[in-house]
Amino acid sequence: DDKHRKEIEKIEKDRRREADMLQEELIREKNDKNELKKKADASGSRVRNLEKDCKELREKIQVFLSKSDNDDALVAALQAEMQSMAAKAREERRRDKVSESGAAQEVEDLRAECRDREQQVERQHKIIVSLRAELQAAVMRGGDAGDASMEVEQARAASAQALQRVRVLEVSSS
């Protein structure tokens, strides 16, 4: 009887120990599960934030591209106007060789207008440089590298064209 009781106590003790170990393992597994769930939630939030940032950057790049197109059109219009003004000035000089006193004032007025146009082109050049810097900063902040790099290259090409037109305008106006 004693022998059976000791054996039962030993079996009971072994089962309690095993139950305690299983209970501890269950607690560890639950903790691991909770920790993994927190990590998954954090990763999901990060992905959502990155997607939102990427979308915002794409929208900004589109704005920069449209501004670049507008700047290109404006520079082209200014170049045409400058050429027209230069042609008018040459024509006026030819016509007014006879009456130099009146012509001198008109030429001076045209030169002043040319200087104003050159200053306007310079301001627009600064705007283009500023937009380029903003675009570079937006690209450096992040976004989808594949899509953004193509859009950035397009923006750079448009900016380079605008800068080239400004340079041509500067050369032709001097």
PDB file of C-alpha atoms in Angstrom:
ATOM      1  CA  ASP A   1       0.000   0.000   0.000  1.00  0.00           C
ATOM      2  CA  ASP A   2       2.815   2.383   0.925  1.00  0.00           C
ATOM      3  CA  LYS A   3       4.635   1.366  -2.163  1.00  0.00           C
ATOM      4  CA  HIS A   4       1.616   2.164  -4.364  1.00  0.00           C
ATOM      5  CA  ARG A   5       1.067   5.474  -2.613  1.00  0.00           C
ATOM      6  CA  LYS A   6       4.703   6.492  -3.174  1.00  0.00           C
ATOM      7  CA  GLU A   7       4.438   5.451  -6.750  1.00  0.00           C
ATOM      8  CA  ILE A   8       1.203   7.434  -7.171  1.00  0.00           C
ATOM      9  CA  GLU A   9       2.800  10.433  -5.431  1.00  0.00           C
ATOM     10  CA  LYS A  10       5.798  10.163  -7.711  1.00  0.00           C
ATOM     11  CA  ILE A  11       3.547   9.976 -10.790  1.00  0.00           C
ATOM     12  CA  GLU A  12       1.511  12.902  -9.430  1.00  0.00           C
ATOM     13  CA  LYS A  13       4.694  14.876  -8.762  1.00  0.00           C
ATOM     14  CA  ASP A  14       5.978  14.122 -12.293  1.00  0.00           C
ATOM     15  CA  ARG A  15       2.651  15.206 -13.801  1.00  0.00           C
ATOM     16  CA  ARG A  16       2.647  18.437 -11.770  1.00  0.00           C
ATOM     17  CA  ARG A  17       6.188  19.186 -12.866  1.00  0.00           C
ATOM     18  CA  GLU A  18       5.264  18.428 -16.462  1.00  0.00           C
ATOM     19  CA  ALA A  19       2.109  20.557 -16.160  1.00  0.00           C
ATOM     20  CA  ASP A  20       4.180  23.426 -14.684  1.00  0.00           C
ATOM     21  CA  MET A  21       6.683  23.146 -17.535  1.00  0.00           C
ATOM     22  CA  LEU A  22       3.875  23.121 -20.089  1.00  0.00           C
ATOM     23  CA  GLN A  23       2.280  26.122 -18.353  1.00  0.00           C
ATOM     24  CA  GLU A  24       5.607  28.029 -18.500  1.00  0.00           C
ATOM     25  CA  GLU A  25       6.049  27.090 -22.151  1.00  0.00           C
ATOM     26  CA  LEU A  26       2.496  28.254 -22.873  1.00  0.00           C
ATOM     27  CA  ILE A  27       3.253  31.606 -21.225  1.00  0.00           C
ATOM     28  CA  ARG A  28       6.476  31.962 -23.245  1.00  0.00           C
ATOM     29  CA  GLU A  29       4.646  31.130 -26.464  1.00  0.00           C
ATOM     30  CA  LYS A  30       1.910  33.658 -25.686  1.00  0.00           C
ATOM     31  CA  ASN A  31       4.544  36.314 -24.981  1.00  0.00           C
ATOM     32  CA  ASP A  32       6.330  35.444 -28.223  1.00  0.00           C
ATOM     33  CA  LYS A  33       3.024  35.617 -30.083  1.00  0.00           C
ATOM     34  CA  ASN A  34       2.223  39.042 -28.582  1.00  0.00           C
ATOM     35  CA  GLU A  35       5.687  40.333 -29.398  1.00  0.00           C
ATOM     36  CA  LEU A  36       5.434  39.103 -32.996  1.00  0.00           C
ATOM     37  CA  LYS A  37       1.984  40.669 -33.300  1.00  0.00           C
ATOM     38  CA  LYS A  38       3.370  44.018 -32.120  1.00  0.00           C
ATOM     39  CA  LYS A  39       6.203  43.765 -34.633  1.00  0.00           C
ATOM     40  CA  ALA A  40       3.770  42.906 -37.415  1.00  0.00           C
ATOM     41  CA  ASP A  41       1.544  45.851 -36.478  1.00  0.00           C
ATOM     42  CA  ALA A  42       4.550  48.174 -36.400  1.00  0.00           C
ATOM     43  CA  SER A  43       5.723  46.889 -39.780  1.00  0.00           C
ATOM     44  CA  GLY A  44       2.257  47.391 -41.232  1.00  0.00           C
ATOM     45  CA  SER A  45       2.152  50.947 -39.950  1.00  0.00           C
ATOM     46  CA  ARG A  46       5.591  51.623 -41.390  1.00  0.00           C
ATOM     47  CA  VAL A  47       4.533  50.247 -44.774  1.00  0.00           C
ATOM     48  CA  ARG A  48       1.397  52.417 -44.787  1.00  0.00           C
ATOM     49  CA  ASN A  49       3.456  55.496 -43.887  1.00  0.00           C
ATOM     50  CA  LEU A  50       6.022  54.744 -46.583  1.00  0.00           C
ATOM     51  CA  GLU A  51       3.291  54.217 -49.187  1.00  0.00           C
ATOM     52  CA  LYS A  52       1.706  57.516 -48.190  1.00  0.00           C
ATOM     53  CA  ASP A  53       5.083  59.295 -48.401  1.00  0.00           C
ATOM     54  CA  CYS A  54       5.761  57.712 -51.773  1.00  0.00           C
ATOM     55  CA  LYS A  55       2.376  58.873 -53.097  1.00  0.00           C
ATOM     56  CA  GLU A  56       3.023  62.407 -51.838  1.00  0.00           C
ATOM     57  CA  LEU A  57       6.459  62.429 -53.468  1.00  0.00           C
ATOM     58  CA  ARG A  58       5.006  61.269 -56.772  1.00  0.00           C
ATOM     59  CA  GLU A  59       2.447  64.069 -56.616  1.00  0.00           C
ATOM     60  CA  LYS A  60       5.180  66.607 -55.860  1.00  0.00           C
ATOM     61  CA  ILE A  61       7.274  65.328 -58.753  1.00  0.00           C
ATOM     62  CA  GLN A  62       4.276  65.726 -61.059  1.00  0.00           C
ATOM     63  CA  VAL A  63       3.904  69.314 -59.859  1.00  0.00           C
ATOM     64  CA  PHE A  64       7.606  69.941 -60.469  1.00  0.00           C
ATOM     65  CA  LEU A  65       7.333  68.457 -63.948  1.00  0.00           C
ATOM     66  CA  SER A  66       4.359  70.641 -64.831  1.00  0.00           C
ATOM     67  CA  LYS A  67       6.154  73.685 -63.421  1.00  0.00           C
ATOM     68  CA  SER A  68       9.192  72.784 -65.491  1.00  0.00           C
ATOM     69  CA  ASP A  69       7.017  72.566 -68.615  1.00  0.00           C
ATOM     70  CA  ASN A  70       5.486  75.950 -67.788  1.00  0.00           C
ATOM     71  CA  ASP A  71       8.939  77.412 -67.234  1.00  0.00           C
ATOM     72  CA  ASP A  72      10.103  76.009 -70.582  1.00  0.00           C
ATOM     73  CA  ALA A  73       7.161  77.617 -72.344  1.00  0.00           C
ATOM     74  CA  LEU A  74       7.757  80.912 -70.565  1.00  0.00           C
ATOM     75  CA  VAL A  75      11.466  80.909 -71.418  1.00  0.00           C
ATOM     76  CA  ALA A  76      10.641  80.162 -75.070  1.00  0.00           C
ATOM     77  CA  ALA A  77       8.150  83.036 -75.112  1.00  0.00           C
ATOM     78  CA  LEU A  78      10.696  85.342 -73.529  1.00  0.00           C
ATOM     79  CA  GLN A  79      13.313  84.320 -76.087  1.00  0.00           C
ATOM     80  CA  ALA A  80      10.910  85.041 -78.925  1.00  0.00           C
ATOM     81  CA  GLU A  81      10.040  88.378 -77.392  1.00  0.00           C
ATOM     82  CA  MET A  82      13.721  89.235 -76.929  1.00  0.00           C
ATOM     83  CA  GLN A  83      14.449  88.376 -80.573  1.00  0.00           C
ATOM     84  CA  SER A  84      11.497  90.445 -81.667  1.00  0.00           C
ATOM     85  CA  MET A  85      12.666  93.350 -79.538  1.00  0.00           C
ATOM     86  CA  ALA A  86      16.197  93.044 -80.900  1.00  0.00           C
ATOM     87  CA  ALA A  87      14.854  93.075 -84.455  1.00  0.00           C
ATOM     88  CA  LYS A  88      12.728  96.107 -83.649  1.00  0.00           C
ATOM     89  CA  ALA A  89      15.753  97.848 -82.159  1.00  0.00           C
ATOM     90  CA  ARG A  90      17.835  97.165 -85.274  1.00  0.00           C
ATOM     91  CA  GLU A  91      15.035  98.416 -87.492  1.00  0.00           C
ATOM     92  CA  GLU A  92      14.644 101.525 -85.371  1.00  0.00           C
ATOM     93  CA  ARG A  93      18.371 102.223 -85.598  1.00  0.00           C
ATOM     94  CA  ARG A  94      18.254 101.975 -89.372  1.00  0.00           C
ATOM     95  CA  ARG A  95      15.201 104.229 -89.615  1.00  0.00           C
ATOM     96  CA  ASP A  96      16.327 106.795 -87.129  1.00  0.00           C
ATOM     97  CA  LYS A  97      19.862 107.455 -88.346  1.00  0.00           C
ATOM     98  CA  VAL A  98      18.510 110.671 -89.810  1.00  0.00           C
ATOM     99  CA  SER A  99      16.957 111.938 -86.552  1.00  0.00           C
ATOM    100  CA  GLU A 100      19.426 110.821 -83.905  1.00  0.00           C
ATOM    101  CA  SER A 101      18.077 112.878 -81.026  1.00  0.00           C
ATOM    102  CA  GLY A 102      14.672 111.119 -81.004  1.00  0.00           C
ATOM    103  CA  ALA A 103      16.209 107.777 -81.883  1.00  0.00           C
ATOM    104  CA  ALA A 104      18.691 107.900 -79.037  1.00  0.00           C
ATOM    105  CA  GLN A 105      15.855 108.108 -76.515  1.00  0.00           C
ATOM    106  CA  GLU A 106      13.978 105.239 -78.147  1.00  0.00           C
ATOM    107  CA  VAL A 107      17.102 103.106 -78.240  1.00  0.00           C
ATOM    108  CA  GLU A 108      17.680 103.847 -74.581  1.00  0.00           C
ATOM    109  CA  ASP A 109      14.073 102.890 -73.844  1.00  0.00           C
ATOM    110  CA  LEU A 110      14.518  99.647 -75.752  1.00  0.00           C
ATOM    111  CA  ARG A 111      17.743  98.928 -73.922  1.00  0.00           C
ATOM    112  CA  ALA A 112      16.006  99.527 -70.602  1.00  0.00           C
ATOM    113  CA  GLU A 113      13.235  97.165 -71.664  1.00  0.00           C
ATOM    114  CA  CYS A 114      15.859  94.584 -72.674  1.00  0.00           C
ATOM    115  CA  ARG A 115      17.536  94.937 -69.268  1.00  0.00           C
ATOM    116  CA  ASP A 116      14.139  94.427 -67.613  1.00  0.00           C
ATOM    117  CA  ARG A 117      13.584  91.282 -69.673  1.00  0.00           C
ATOM    118  CA  GLU A 118      17.037  89.987 -68.801  1.00  0.00           C
ATOM    119  CA  GLN A 119      16.324  90.538 -65.121  1.00  0.00           C
ATOM    120  CA  GLN A 120      13.046  88.676 -65.524  1.00  0.00           C
ATOM    121  CA  VAL A 121      14.871  85.771 -67.195  1.00  0.00           C
ATOM    122  CA  GLU A 122      17.420  85.762 -64.334  1.00  0.00           C
ATOM    123  CA  ARG A 123      14.632  85.597 -61.744  1.00  0.00           C
ATOM    124  CA  GLN A 124      13.066  82.700 -63.592  1.00  0.00           C
ATOM    125  CA  HIS A 125      16.437  81.008 -63.777  1.00  0.00           C
ATOM    126  CA  LYS A 126      16.675  81.276 -59.990  1.00  0.00           C
ATOM    127  CA  ILE A 127      13.187  79.768 -59.701  1.00  0.00           C
ATOM    128  CA  ILE A 128      14.276  76.850 -61.890  1.00  0.00           C
ATOM    129  CA  VAL A 129      17.376  76.314 -59.753  1.00  0.00           C
ATOM    130  CA  SER A 130      15.229  76.437 -56.621  1.00  0.00           C
ATOM    131  CA  LEU A 131      12.768  73.917 -58.059  1.00  0.00           C
ATOM    132  CA  ARG A 132      15.642  71.677 -58.999  1.00  0.00           C
ATOM    133  CA  ALA A 133      16.932  71.824 -55.412  1.00  0.00           C
ATOM    134  CA  GLU A 134      13.462  71.039 -54.061  1.00  0.00           C
ATOM    135  CA  LEU A 135      13.174  68.122 -56.433  1.00  0.00           C
ATOM    136  CA  GLN A 136      16.566  66.814 -55.352  1.00  0.00           C
ATOM    137  CA  ALA A 137      15.568  67.145 -51.691  1.00  0.00           C
ATOM    138  CA  ALA A 138      12.301  65.293 -52.347  1.00  0.00           C
ATOM    139  CA  VAL A 139      14.180  62.494 -54.044  1.00  0.00           C
ATOM    140  CA  MET A 140      16.686  62.278 -51.173  1.00  0.00           C
ATOM    141  CA  ARG A 141      13.867  61.936 -48.631  1.00  0.00           C
ATOM    142  CA  GLY A 142      12.749  58.651 -50.084  1.00  0.00           C
ATOM    143  CA  GLY A 143      10.133  57.011 -52.219  1.00  0.00           C
ATOM    144  CA  ASP A 144       9.979  54.078 -54.603  1.00  0.00           C
ATOM    145  CA  ALA A 145      13.411  54.090 -56.202  1.00  0.00           C
ATOM    146  CA  GLY A 146      12.305  52.547 -59.499  1.00  0.00           C
ATOM    147  CA  ASP A 147       9.366  54.835 -60.237  1.00  0.00           C
ATOM    148  CA  ALA A 148      10.888  57.912 -58.655  1.00  0.00           C
ATOM    149  CA  SER A 149      14.192  57.605 -60.536  1.00  0.00           C
ATOM    150  CA  MET A 150      12.407  57.694 -63.907  1.00  0.00           C
ATOM    151  CA  GLU A 151      10.379  60.704 -62.843  1.00  0.00           C
ATOM    152  CA  VAL A 152      13.473  62.391 -61.438  1.00  0.00           C
ATOM    153  CA  GLU A 153      15.336  61.837 -64.719  1.00  0.00           C
ATOM    154  CA  GLN A 154      12.428  63.380 -66.621  1.00  0.00           C
ATOM    155  CA  ALA A 155      12.418  66.350 -64.254  1.00  0.00           C
ATOM    156  CA  ARG A 156      16.182  66.745 -64.609  1.00  0.00           C
ATOM    157  CA  ALA A 157      15.933  66.633 -68.398  1.00  0.00           C
ATOM    158  CA  ALA A 158      13.182  69.255 -68.382  1.00  0.00           C
ATOM    159  CA  SER A 159      15.181  71.439 -66.005  1.00  0.00           C
ATOM    160  CA  ALA A 160      18.289  71.032 -68.154  1.00  0.00           C
ATOM    161  CA  GLN A 161      16.315  72.113 -71.229  1.00  0.00           C
ATOM    162  CA  ALA A 162      14.983  75.147 -69.398  1.00  0.00           C
ATOM    163  CA  LEU A 163      18.472  76.046 -68.204  1.00  0.00           C
ATOM    164  CA  GLN A 164      19.830  75.653 -71.743  1.00  0.00           C
ATOM    165  CA  ARG A 165      17.135  77.978 -73.060  1.00  0.00           C
ATOM    166  CA  VAL A 166      17.950  80.526 -70.373  1.00  0.00           C
ATOM    167  CA  ARG A 167      21.628  80.366 -71.331  1.00  0.00           C
ATOM    168  CA  VAL A 168      20.790  80.816 -75.010  1.00  0.00           C
ATOM    169  CA  LEU A 169      18.644  83.779 -74.064  1.00  0.00           C
ATOM    170  CA  GLU A 170      21.462  85.261 -71.988  1.00  0.00           C
ATOM    171  CA  VAL A 171      23.928  84.830 -74.859  1.00  0.00           C
ATOM    172  CA  SER A 172      21.553  86.259 -77.437  1.00  0.00           C
ATOM    173  CA  SER A 173      20.700  89.238 -75.246  1.00  0.00           C
ATOM    174  CA  SER A 174      24.336  90.254 -74.706  1.00  0.00           C
TER     175      SER A 174
END
